Coordinates of C-alpha atoms and ligand atoms in Angstrom, one line a residue:
M1439 CA -2.7 20.6 -1.0
K1440 CA -5.1 20.7 -3.9
N1441 CA -4.6 17.4 -5.8
V1442 CA -5.2 14.5 -3.5
V1443 CA -5.5 10.7 -4.1
I1444 CA -7.8 8.3 -2.2
V1445 CA -6.1 4.9 -2.1
G1446 CA -7.3 1.6 -0.7
T1447 CA -4.5 0.2 1.4
Q1448 CA -5.7 -3.4 1.8
W1449 CA -7.6 -5.7 -0.6
G1450 CA -10.4 -3.3 -1.5
D1451 CA -13.7 -2.4 0.2
E1452 CA -12.0 -0.2 2.8
G1453 CA -14.6 2.6 2.4
K1454 CA -13.1 4.6 -0.4
G1455 CA -16.5 5.5 -1.7
K1456 CA -17.6 6.9 1.6
I1457 CA -14.4 8.9 2.2
T1458 CA -14.5 10.2 -1.4
D1459 CA -18.1 11.3 -1.0
F1460 CA -17.3 13.0 2.3
L1461 CA -14.3 14.9 0.9
A1462 CA -16.1 15.7 -2.3
Q1463 CA -18.2 18.2 -0.4
T1464 CA -15.2 20.4 -0.2
A1465 CA -13.7 19.5 -3.6
D1466 CA -14.3 20.8 -7.2
V1467 CA -13.5 17.6 -9.2
V1468 CA -13.6 13.9 -8.5
V1469 CA -11.7 11.5 -10.8
R1470 CA -11.9 7.7 -11.0
Y1471 CA -8.6 6.7 -12.5
Q1472 CA -8.6 2.9 -13.0
G1473 CA -10.6 -0.2 -12.8
G1474 CA -14.2 -0.7 -14.0
N1475 CA -17.4 -2.0 -12.6
N1476 CA -15.4 -4.6 -10.6
A1477 CA -15.4 -1.8 -8.0
G1478 CA -18.4 -1.3 -5.6
H1479 CA -18.3 1.9 -3.7
T1480 CA -21.1 2.5 -1.2
V1481 CA -22.2 5.9 -0.3
I1482 CA -24.9 6.6 2.3
F1483 CA -26.6 9.8 3.4
D1484 CA -30.1 11.1 4.1
N1485 CA -31.2 7.5 4.6
Q1486 CA -30.3 6.7 0.9
K1487 CA -27.8 4.1 -0.1
Y1488 CA -26.0 4.3 -3.4
S1489 CA -23.8 1.5 -4.8
L1490 CA -21.5 3.0 -7.3
H1491 CA -19.4 0.8 -9.6
L1492 CA -18.3 3.0 -12.5
L1493 CA -19.3 6.6 -11.6
P1494 CA -17.0 8.5 -9.3
S1495 CA -18.2 8.9 -5.8
G1496 CA -18.5 12.7 -6.2
I1497 CA -21.5 12.1 -8.6
L1498 CA -24.0 12.6 -5.8
N1499 CA -22.9 16.1 -5.4
A1500 CA -24.5 18.1 -8.2
K1501 CA -22.1 21.0 -7.9
I1502 CA -18.9 19.3 -8.7
D1503 CA -17.3 17.8 -11.9
N1504 CA -16.9 14.1 -12.1
V1505 CA -14.4 12.5 -14.4
M1506 CA -13.9 8.9 -15.6
A1507 CA -10.3 9.0 -16.8
N1508 CA -8.4 7.2 -19.5
G1509 CA -7.1 4.5 -17.1
M1510 CA -10.6 3.1 -16.6
V1511 CA -12.3 0.2 -18.5
I1512 CA -15.9 1.1 -19.0
N1513 CA -18.9 -1.2 -19.6
P1514 CA -21.3 1.0 -21.4
K1515 CA -24.4 -1.0 -20.6
A1516 CA -23.5 -0.9 -16.9
L1517 CA -22.8 2.8 -17.0
I1518 CA -26.2 3.6 -18.5
E1519 CA -27.9 1.6 -15.9
E1520 CA -25.9 3.4 -13.2
L1521 CA -26.7 6.8 -14.6
T1522 CA -30.4 6.1 -14.1
K1523 CA -29.9 6.0 -10.4
V1524 CA -28.3 9.5 -10.0
K1525 CA -30.0 12.8 -10.7
D1526 CA -28.2 16.0 -11.5
H1527 CA -24.6 15.5 -12.3
K1528 CA -21.7 16.8 -14.3
L1529 CA -19.9 13.9 -15.9
Y1530 CA -16.9 13.7 -18.3
I1531 CA -15.6 10.5 -19.8
S1532 CA -12.2 10.2 -21.3
N1533 CA -12.1 9.5 -25.1
R1534 CA -9.1 7.3 -24.3
A1535 CA -10.8 5.1 -21.8
H1536 CA -11.3 1.5 -22.9
V1537 CA -14.7 -0.1 -23.5
V1538 CA -15.6 -3.4 -21.9
L1539 CA -17.7 -5.5 -24.3
P1540 CA -19.7 -8.7 -23.5
Y1541 CA -17.0 -11.0 -24.9
H1542 CA -14.7 -9.7 -22.3
Q1543 CA -17.1 -10.9 -19.6
A1544 CA -17.4 -14.3 -21.3
L1545 CA -13.6 -14.6 -21.5
D1546 CA -13.3 -13.6 -17.8
R1547 CA -15.7 -16.4 -16.9
A1548 CA -13.8 -18.9 -19.0
Y1549 CA -10.4 -17.9 -17.7
D1550 CA -11.5 -17.9 -14.1
R1551 CA -12.9 -21.5 -14.6
A1552 CA -9.4 -22.6 -15.8
N1553 CA -7.3 -20.6 -13.3
K1554 CA -9.3 -19.5 -10.3
I1555 CA -8.6 -16.0 -9.1
G1556 CA -12.2 -15.5 -8.0
T1557 CA -12.7 -12.4 -10.2
T1558 CA -15.8 -10.3 -10.2
N1559 CA -16.6 -11.6 -13.7
K1560 CA -17.0 -8.2 -15.1
G1561 CA -14.5 -8.7 -17.9
I1562 CA -11.9 -6.4 -16.4
G1563 CA -8.8 -8.7 -17.0
P1564 CA -9.6 -9.4 -20.6
A1565 CA -10.4 -5.7 -21.3
Y1566 CA -7.0 -4.6 -19.9
T1567 CA -5.4 -7.5 -21.8
D1568 CA -6.8 -6.2 -25.0
K1569 CA -5.6 -2.7 -24.2
A1570 CA -2.0 -3.9 -23.6
A1571 CA -2.2 -6.1 -26.8
R1572 CA -3.5 -3.1 -28.8
Q1573 CA -6.7 -4.9 -29.6
G1574 CA -9.0 -2.8 -27.4
L1575 CA -11.7 -0.3 -28.3
R1576 CA -11.4 3.2 -27.0
M1577 CA -14.3 5.5 -26.3
A1578 CA -13.3 7.8 -29.2
D1579 CA -13.8 4.9 -31.6
F1580 CA -16.8 3.5 -29.8
I1581 CA -18.8 6.7 -30.3
N1582 CA -17.9 6.7 -34.1
P1583 CA -20.4 4.1 -35.6
P1584 CA -18.4 3.2 -38.8
K1585 CA -15.3 2.8 -36.7
F1586 CA -17.1 0.7 -34.1
Y1587 CA -18.6 -1.5 -36.8
Q1588 CA -15.2 -2.0 -38.5
F1589 CA -13.6 -2.8 -35.1
L1590 CA -16.2 -5.5 -34.4
K1591 CA -15.9 -6.9 -37.9
E1592 CA -12.2 -7.4 -37.4
T1593 CA -12.1 -8.4 -33.8
L1594 CA -15.2 -10.5 -33.2
P1595 CA -14.2 -13.5 -35.4
I1596 CA -11.0 -13.9 -33.3
K1597 CA -12.9 -13.6 -30.0
N1598 CA -15.6 -16.0 -31.1
K1599 CA -13.0 -18.6 -32.1
L1600 CA -11.4 -18.3 -28.6
L1601 CA -14.8 -18.3 -26.9
T1602 CA -16.0 -21.4 -28.7
E1603 CA -12.7 -23.2 -27.8
L1604 CA -13.2 -22.3 -24.2
G1605 CA -16.8 -23.6 -24.1
E1606 CA -18.6 -20.1 -24.2
Q1607 CA -21.2 -19.0 -26.7
P1608 CA -20.0 -16.9 -29.7
F1609 CA -21.5 -13.4 -30.3
V1610 CA -23.4 -12.3 -33.4
L1611 CA -21.9 -9.2 -35.0
E1612 CA -25.1 -7.4 -36.0
T1613 CA -26.8 -8.1 -32.7
L1614 CA -23.9 -6.9 -30.7
Y1615 CA -23.4 -3.8 -32.9
N1616 CA -27.1 -2.8 -32.9
E1617 CA -27.3 -3.0 -29.1
Y1618 CA -24.1 -1.3 -28.4
K1619 CA -24.3 1.5 -30.9
D1620 CA -27.4 2.7 -29.0
Y1621 CA -25.4 2.8 -25.8
A1622 CA -22.6 4.7 -27.6
K1623 CA -25.2 7.3 -28.7
Q1624 CA -26.3 7.8 -25.1
I1625 CA -22.8 8.1 -23.8
E1626 CA -21.4 10.3 -26.6
K1627 CA -22.3 13.6 -24.9
Y1628 CA -20.0 12.9 -22.0
V1629 CA -16.9 12.0 -24.0
I1630 CA -14.1 14.5 -24.0
D1631 CA -10.3 14.7 -23.7
T1632 CA -10.2 14.5 -19.9
S1633 CA -6.5 15.1 -19.7
Q1634 CA -7.0 18.6 -21.2
F1635 CA -10.0 19.1 -18.9
L1636 CA -8.1 18.2 -15.7
N1637 CA -5.0 20.3 -16.6
Q1638 CA -7.3 23.3 -17.2
K1639 CA -8.8 22.7 -13.7
I1640 CA -5.3 22.6 -12.3
V1641 CA -4.5 25.9 -14.0
E1642 CA -7.7 27.3 -12.3
N1643 CA -6.4 26.1 -8.9
K1644 CA -9.3 23.8 -8.4
K1645 CA -9.3 21.1 -5.7
I1646 CA -9.2 17.6 -7.3
L1647 CA -9.8 14.3 -5.6
F1648 CA -8.5 11.2 -7.4
E1649 CA -10.6 8.2 -6.4
G1650 CA -8.9 4.8 -6.5
A1651 CA -10.7 1.5 -6.9
Q1652 CA -9.6 -1.8 -5.3
G1653 CA -6.5 -1.6 -3.0
V1654 CA -2.7 -1.7 -3.2
L1655 CA -2.7 -5.4 -2.4
L1656 CA -4.8 -6.0 -5.5
C1657 CA -2.4 -3.9 -7.6
L1658 CA -1.2 -5.7 -10.8
D1659 CA 2.4 -4.8 -9.9
H1660 CA 2.5 -4.4 -6.1
G1661 CA -0.3 -6.7 -5.1
T1662 CA -0.4 -10.4 -4.2
Y1663 CA 0.0 -11.6 -7.9
P1664 CA -1.7 -13.5 -9.5
Y1665 CA -4.6 -12.9 -7.0
V1666 CA -4.9 -9.2 -8.0
T1667 CA -6.9 -7.1 -10.4
S1668 CA -5.6 -6.0 -13.8
S1669 CA -4.8 -2.3 -13.1
S1670 CA -2.9 -0.3 -10.5
P1671 CA -4.8 1.4 -7.7
T1672 CA -1.6 3.1 -6.4
A1673 CA -1.1 6.8 -6.2
A1674 CA 1.8 6.4 -8.6
S1675 CA -0.7 5.3 -11.3
V1676 CA -2.7 8.5 -11.2
P1677 CA -0.5 10.5 -13.7
I1678 CA -0.5 8.0 -16.4
N1679 CA -4.1 7.0 -15.9
T1680 CA -5.4 10.6 -16.0
G1681 CA -2.9 12.6 -18.1
I1682 CA -1.5 14.9 -15.4
A1683 CA 2.1 15.4 -14.4
P1684 CA 3.3 13.3 -11.4
W1685 CA 4.6 16.3 -9.5
L1686 CA 1.1 17.8 -9.4
L1687 CA 0.0 15.2 -6.8
E1688 CA 0.3 16.6 -3.3
G1689 CA -0.9 13.8 -1.1
A1690 CA -2.5 10.4 -0.7
V1691 CA -5.1 9.4 1.8
G1692 CA -4.8 5.7 2.5
V1693 CA -8.3 4.4 3.3
T1694 CA -7.9 1.6 5.9
K1695 CA -10.5 -0.7 7.4
A1696 CA -10.0 -1.1 11.1
Y1697 CA -9.6 -4.8 10.4
T1698 CA -9.1 -6.6 7.0
T1699 CA -11.4 -8.1 4.4
R1700 CA -10.7 -9.9 1.2
V1701 CA -13.0 -11.2 -1.5
G1702 CA -11.9 -13.9 -3.9
E1703 CA -9.0 -16.3 -3.8
G1704 CA -5.4 -15.7 -2.5
P1705 CA -3.4 -15.8 0.7
F1706 CA -4.5 -13.7 3.7
P1707 CA -2.2 -14.3 6.7
S1708 CA -4.4 -12.6 9.3
E1709 CA -7.6 -14.3 8.2
I1710 CA -9.9 -15.5 11.0
E1711 CA -12.7 -17.9 10.8
G1712 CA -15.5 -19.2 13.1
E1713 CA -17.9 -17.2 15.3
L1714 CA -15.9 -14.0 15.6
A1715 CA -15.4 -13.7 11.8
N1716 CA -19.2 -14.3 11.4
E1717 CA -20.0 -11.7 13.9
I1718 CA -17.7 -9.1 12.3
R1719 CA -19.1 -10.0 8.9
T1720 CA -22.7 -9.5 10.1
V1721 CA -22.0 -6.3 12.0
G1722 CA -19.8 -4.8 9.2
K1723 CA -22.3 -6.0 6.5
E1724 CA -19.3 -7.6 4.8
F1725 CA -20.8 -8.9 1.7
G1726 CA -19.5 -7.7 -1.7
T1727 CA -21.2 -4.5 -3.1
T1728 CA -20.6 -5.9 -6.7
T1729 CA -21.0 -9.6 -6.4
G1730 CA -22.8 -10.1 -3.0
R1731 CA -20.1 -12.7 -2.0
P1732 CA -19.3 -12.9 1.7
R1733 CA -16.0 -11.2 2.4
R1734 CA -13.3 -13.1 4.2
I1735 CA -12.4 -11.4 7.5
G1736 CA -9.1 -10.9 9.3
W1737 CA -7.3 -8.7 11.8
L1738 CA -5.6 -5.5 10.8
D1739 CA -2.2 -6.2 9.3
T1740 CA 0.5 -3.5 9.6
V1741 CA 2.9 -5.4 7.3
V1742 CA 0.2 -4.9 4.6
L1743 CA -0.1 -1.2 5.5
R1744 CA 3.6 -0.6 5.5
H1745 CA 3.8 -2.3 2.1
S1746 CA 1.0 0.0 0.8
K1747 CA 2.8 3.0 2.3
R1748 CA 6.0 2.1 0.5
A1749 CA 4.5 1.1 -2.9
S1750 CA 2.0 3.9 -3.1
G1751 CA 3.1 6.7 -0.8
L1752 CA 0.5 7.6 1.8
S1753 CA 0.5 11.0 3.6
S1754 CA -2.3 10.1 6.1
L1755 CA -4.7 7.3 6.9
A1756 CA -8.5 7.3 7.0
V1757 CA -9.5 4.5 9.4
T1758 CA -13.0 3.2 8.7
L1759 CA -15.5 0.8 10.2
L1760 CA -14.0 1.4 13.7
D1761 CA -17.5 0.9 15.2
V1762 CA -17.6 -2.7 13.9
L1763 CA -14.9 -3.6 16.5
T1764 CA -17.0 -2.3 19.4
G1765 CA -17.6 -5.1 22.0
I1766 CA -14.7 -7.3 21.1
D1767 CA -12.7 -7.9 24.3
E1768 CA -9.3 -8.3 22.7
I1769 CA -8.2 -6.9 19.3
K1770 CA -5.2 -8.3 17.5
V1771 CA -3.0 -6.4 15.1
V1772 CA -0.3 -8.1 12.9
K1773 CA 3.1 -6.7 13.6
D1774 CA 5.3 -8.9 11.4
Y1775 CA 5.4 -12.5 9.9
T1776 CA 7.4 -15.6 10.6
F1777 CA 8.6 -17.2 7.5
N1778 CA 11.0 -20.2 7.5
G1779 CA 11.8 -19.6 11.1
K1780 CA 12.7 -16.0 10.5
T1781 CA 10.9 -12.8 11.4
I1782 CA 10.1 -10.7 8.3
D1783 CA 8.5 -7.3 7.7
Y1784 CA 7.7 -7.5 4.0
I1785 CA 5.4 -9.3 1.6
P1786 CA 7.3 -12.0 -0.3
A1787 CA 6.8 -11.7 -4.1
N1788 CA 6.6 -15.4 -4.3
I1789 CA 2.9 -16.3 -3.6
D1790 CA 3.8 -19.6 -2.1
E1791 CA 6.2 -17.9 0.3
F1792 CA 3.5 -15.4 1.2
K1793 CA 1.1 -18.3 1.8
A1794 CA 3.6 -19.8 4.2
C1795 CA 3.9 -16.6 6.3
K1796 CA 2.5 -16.9 9.8
P1797 CA 1.4 -13.6 11.4
N1798 CA 2.8 -12.4 14.7
Y1799 CA 0.3 -10.2 16.7
I1800 CA 0.1 -7.7 19.4
T1801 CA -3.0 -7.7 21.4
L1802 CA -4.9 -4.6 22.5
K1803 CA -7.8 -4.2 24.9
G1804 CA -11.1 -3.5 23.1
W1805 CA -13.9 -1.1 24.1
Q1806 CA -17.5 -1.6 24.9
E1807 CA -18.9 1.8 24.4
D1808 CA -21.1 2.7 21.4
I1809 CA -19.0 5.0 19.3
T1810 CA -21.4 5.5 16.4
Q1811 CA -22.5 9.0 17.6
V1812 CA -19.0 10.3 18.3
K1813 CA -18.3 13.6 16.7
T1814 CA -14.7 14.3 17.7
Y1815 CA -11.5 12.4 18.4
A1816 CA -11.6 13.6 22.0
D1817 CA -15.0 11.9 22.5
L1818 CA -13.6 8.4 21.7
P1819 CA -13.2 5.9 24.5
A1820 CA -9.6 5.6 25.8
N1821 CA -9.1 2.2 24.3
T1822 CA -10.3 3.3 20.8
K1823 CA -7.8 6.2 21.0
I1824 CA -5.1 3.7 22.0
Y1825 CA -6.0 1.5 19.0
L1826 CA -5.8 4.4 16.6
K1827 CA -2.6 5.7 18.1
T1828 CA -1.0 2.2 18.0
I1829 CA -1.9 1.8 14.3
S1830 CA -0.5 5.2 13.5
E1831 CA 2.7 4.6 15.3
M1832 CA 3.2 1.1 13.8
V1833 CA 2.8 2.4 10.3
D1834 CA 4.3 5.8 11.0
I1835 CA 1.6 7.8 9.3
P1836 CA -0.8 10.3 10.9
I1837 CA -4.5 9.6 10.9
S1838 CA -6.5 12.3 9.2
I1839 CA -9.9 10.8 9.3
F1840 CA -11.8 8.1 11.2
S1841 CA -15.3 6.8 10.7
V1842 CA -17.8 5.2 13.0
G1843 CA -20.7 4.3 10.8
A1844 CA -21.7 4.0 7.2
D1845 CA -23.4 7.3 7.0
R1846 CA -21.7 10.4 5.5
N1847 CA -22.2 12.1 8.9
Q1848 CA -20.3 9.4 10.8
T1849 CA -17.0 10.6 9.3
I1850 CA -14.7 12.7 11.5
L1851 CA -12.0 14.8 10.1
I1852 CA -9.0 15.2 12.4
E1853 CA -6.7 17.0 10.0
P1854 CA -7.8 18.9 6.9
I1855 CA -7.1 17.2 3.6
F1856 CA -7.2 20.1 1.3
K1857 CA -4.8 22.8 2.5
E1858 CA -4.6 26.2 1.1
D1859 CA -1.2 27.3 -0.1
Ligands
LIG2813 P1 -15.1 0.7 -1.1 O1 -15.1 -0.3 -2.2 O2 -13.7 1.0 -0.6 O3 -15.7 2.0 -1.5 O4 -15.9 0.1 0.1 P2 -17.3 -0.6 0.0 O5 -18.3 0.4 -0.1 O6 -17.3 -1.8 -1.0 O7 -17.3 -1.3 1.4 C1 -17.3 -0.6 2.6 C2 -18.6 -0.9 3.4 O8 -18.5 -0.4 4.7 C3 -19.8 -0.3 2.8 O9 -20.9 -1.2 3.1 C4 -20.0 1.0 3.6 O10 -21.3 1.5 3.6 C5 -19.5 0.6 4.9 N1 -18.8 1.6 5.8 C6 -18.0 2.6 5.4 N2 -17.5 3.2 6.5 C7 -18.1 2.6 7.5 C8 -18.0 2.8 9.0 O11 -17.2 3.6 9.5 N3 -18.7 2.0 9.7 C9 -19.6 1.0 9.2 N4 -20.2 0.3 10.1 N5 -19.7 0.8 7.9 C10 -18.9 1.6 7.1
LIG2814 P1 -13.5 -1.9 -4.6 O1 -13.1 -0.7 -5.5 C1 -12.6 -5.9 -3.4 C2 -10.9 -8.6 -6.4 C3 -11.8 -9.8 -6.9 C4 -10.7 -10.8 -7.2 C5 -9.6 -9.9 -7.8 C6 -9.7 -9.9 -9.4 O2 -14.9 -2.0 -4.3 O3 -12.6 -1.9 -3.4 P2 -11.2 -8.6 -11.1 O4 -12.7 -8.7 -11.4 O5 -10.8 -7.2 -10.8 O6 -10.4 -9.2 -12.2 O7 -11.0 -9.5 -9.8 O8 -9.8 -8.6 -7.3 N1 -11.6 -7.3 -6.5 C7 -12.0 -6.6 -5.5 N2 -12.1 -6.9 -4.2 N3 -13.0 -4.7 -3.8 C8 -12.9 -4.4 -5.1 O9 -13.1 -3.1 -5.6 C9 -12.4 -5.3 -6.0 N4 -12.2 -5.3 -7.4 C10 -11.7 -6.5 -7.7 O10 -12.7 -10.2 -5.9 O11 -10.2 -11.4 -6.1
LIG2815 MG1 -16.1 -2.0 -2.6

């Protein structure tokens, strides 16, 4: 296996950044394929914490290539800010990626006021809307000043009209242009045809990691619509979002938090509240990397995991934040739902039906031992092993990685991800 995807299997924040950074040490290229700075991927090593939003989580490894592919929507100002926080790097940005402009953010705010999804307010939905409506700005045109000016001249009056109607401030063309053309100048050197670049790397037999943002339940198609993001984090979206052939993908690692979290609105059957939720939130530091919002907490839900497996294809699981469950006497895991008096094992497409689903649990004994220094699977307490084994059996996927702390070193590889032919 040389071309492997890292996919979030829940509602985001599963630890994709950490797993990507860990695997990047043995990869040649890391590619972010969708989303924008709505993502917040935390990487910790050598007592340093990095919060990455746009940059691929391989960026902290000076030796490897990092690609921001055509499926991304990129806020240039945020990207430049983020670049100041990383040192040596090899970065390539797709000339087909779309640009997030300040009016996208203003529209995001206005739309979320009217129809609350609880977005990250980074302009992601409006930027993808413009892409689909063929009213977006691509990197290739952004870095061409006359093209960029012409684009704003044609587009801004329409956006301003809409913004004024929605109670937001309009933008002044010259001010916006002057500020953003400087950003374009700084970014220009990174912009290439990344599909060509990646296909060349494939010819050279390089190991490529595709890093998803968000999670399958936030997928525009397979998530809990409308409480989703505006792109597809699934493995299936990699080819179109990067410009490689579908059959070149050889595996998908489903990053799975040992429990569940969700930020923003939307149904969450296994959600727990009260003292235990607060405890897990505190121990797991469950506050958004992007917005700082407290994350909602729930038990692990295997209906969600089987849905992700089906919709995205998962060859193995990376189970993260296992240490956060230490000390809990009894751990629950959702096995199926009851809906309208019937037992079901799927996520209804109708959001009101999903809201009405009541989770059915199995209960497992917890463990009291500190597992944060564990280095091998064999070292885990018996009940932790049972927990992992139960998850693996309930979802019918092997576990390739587990993690017992936020640091890069607290990641344990059970099965190699990159396999030589
Ligand atoms: P991502 O969006 O999927 O990359 O995940 P985030 O970085 O938003 O959220 C995961 C959080 O869990 C971050 O604060 C990580 O530092 C932290 N984390 C990752 N793995 C572990 C783990 O095994 N144990 C603990 N305690 N924290 C972890
Ligand atoms: P990472 O990559 C968790 C959620 C938002 C909101 C919904 C739509 O760090 O896992 P958007 O701004 O995308 O239009 O918001 O999706 N959301 C995330 N939740 N982790 C993320 O990314 C998220 N990106 C978006 O909270 O509910
Ligand atoms: Mg995150």
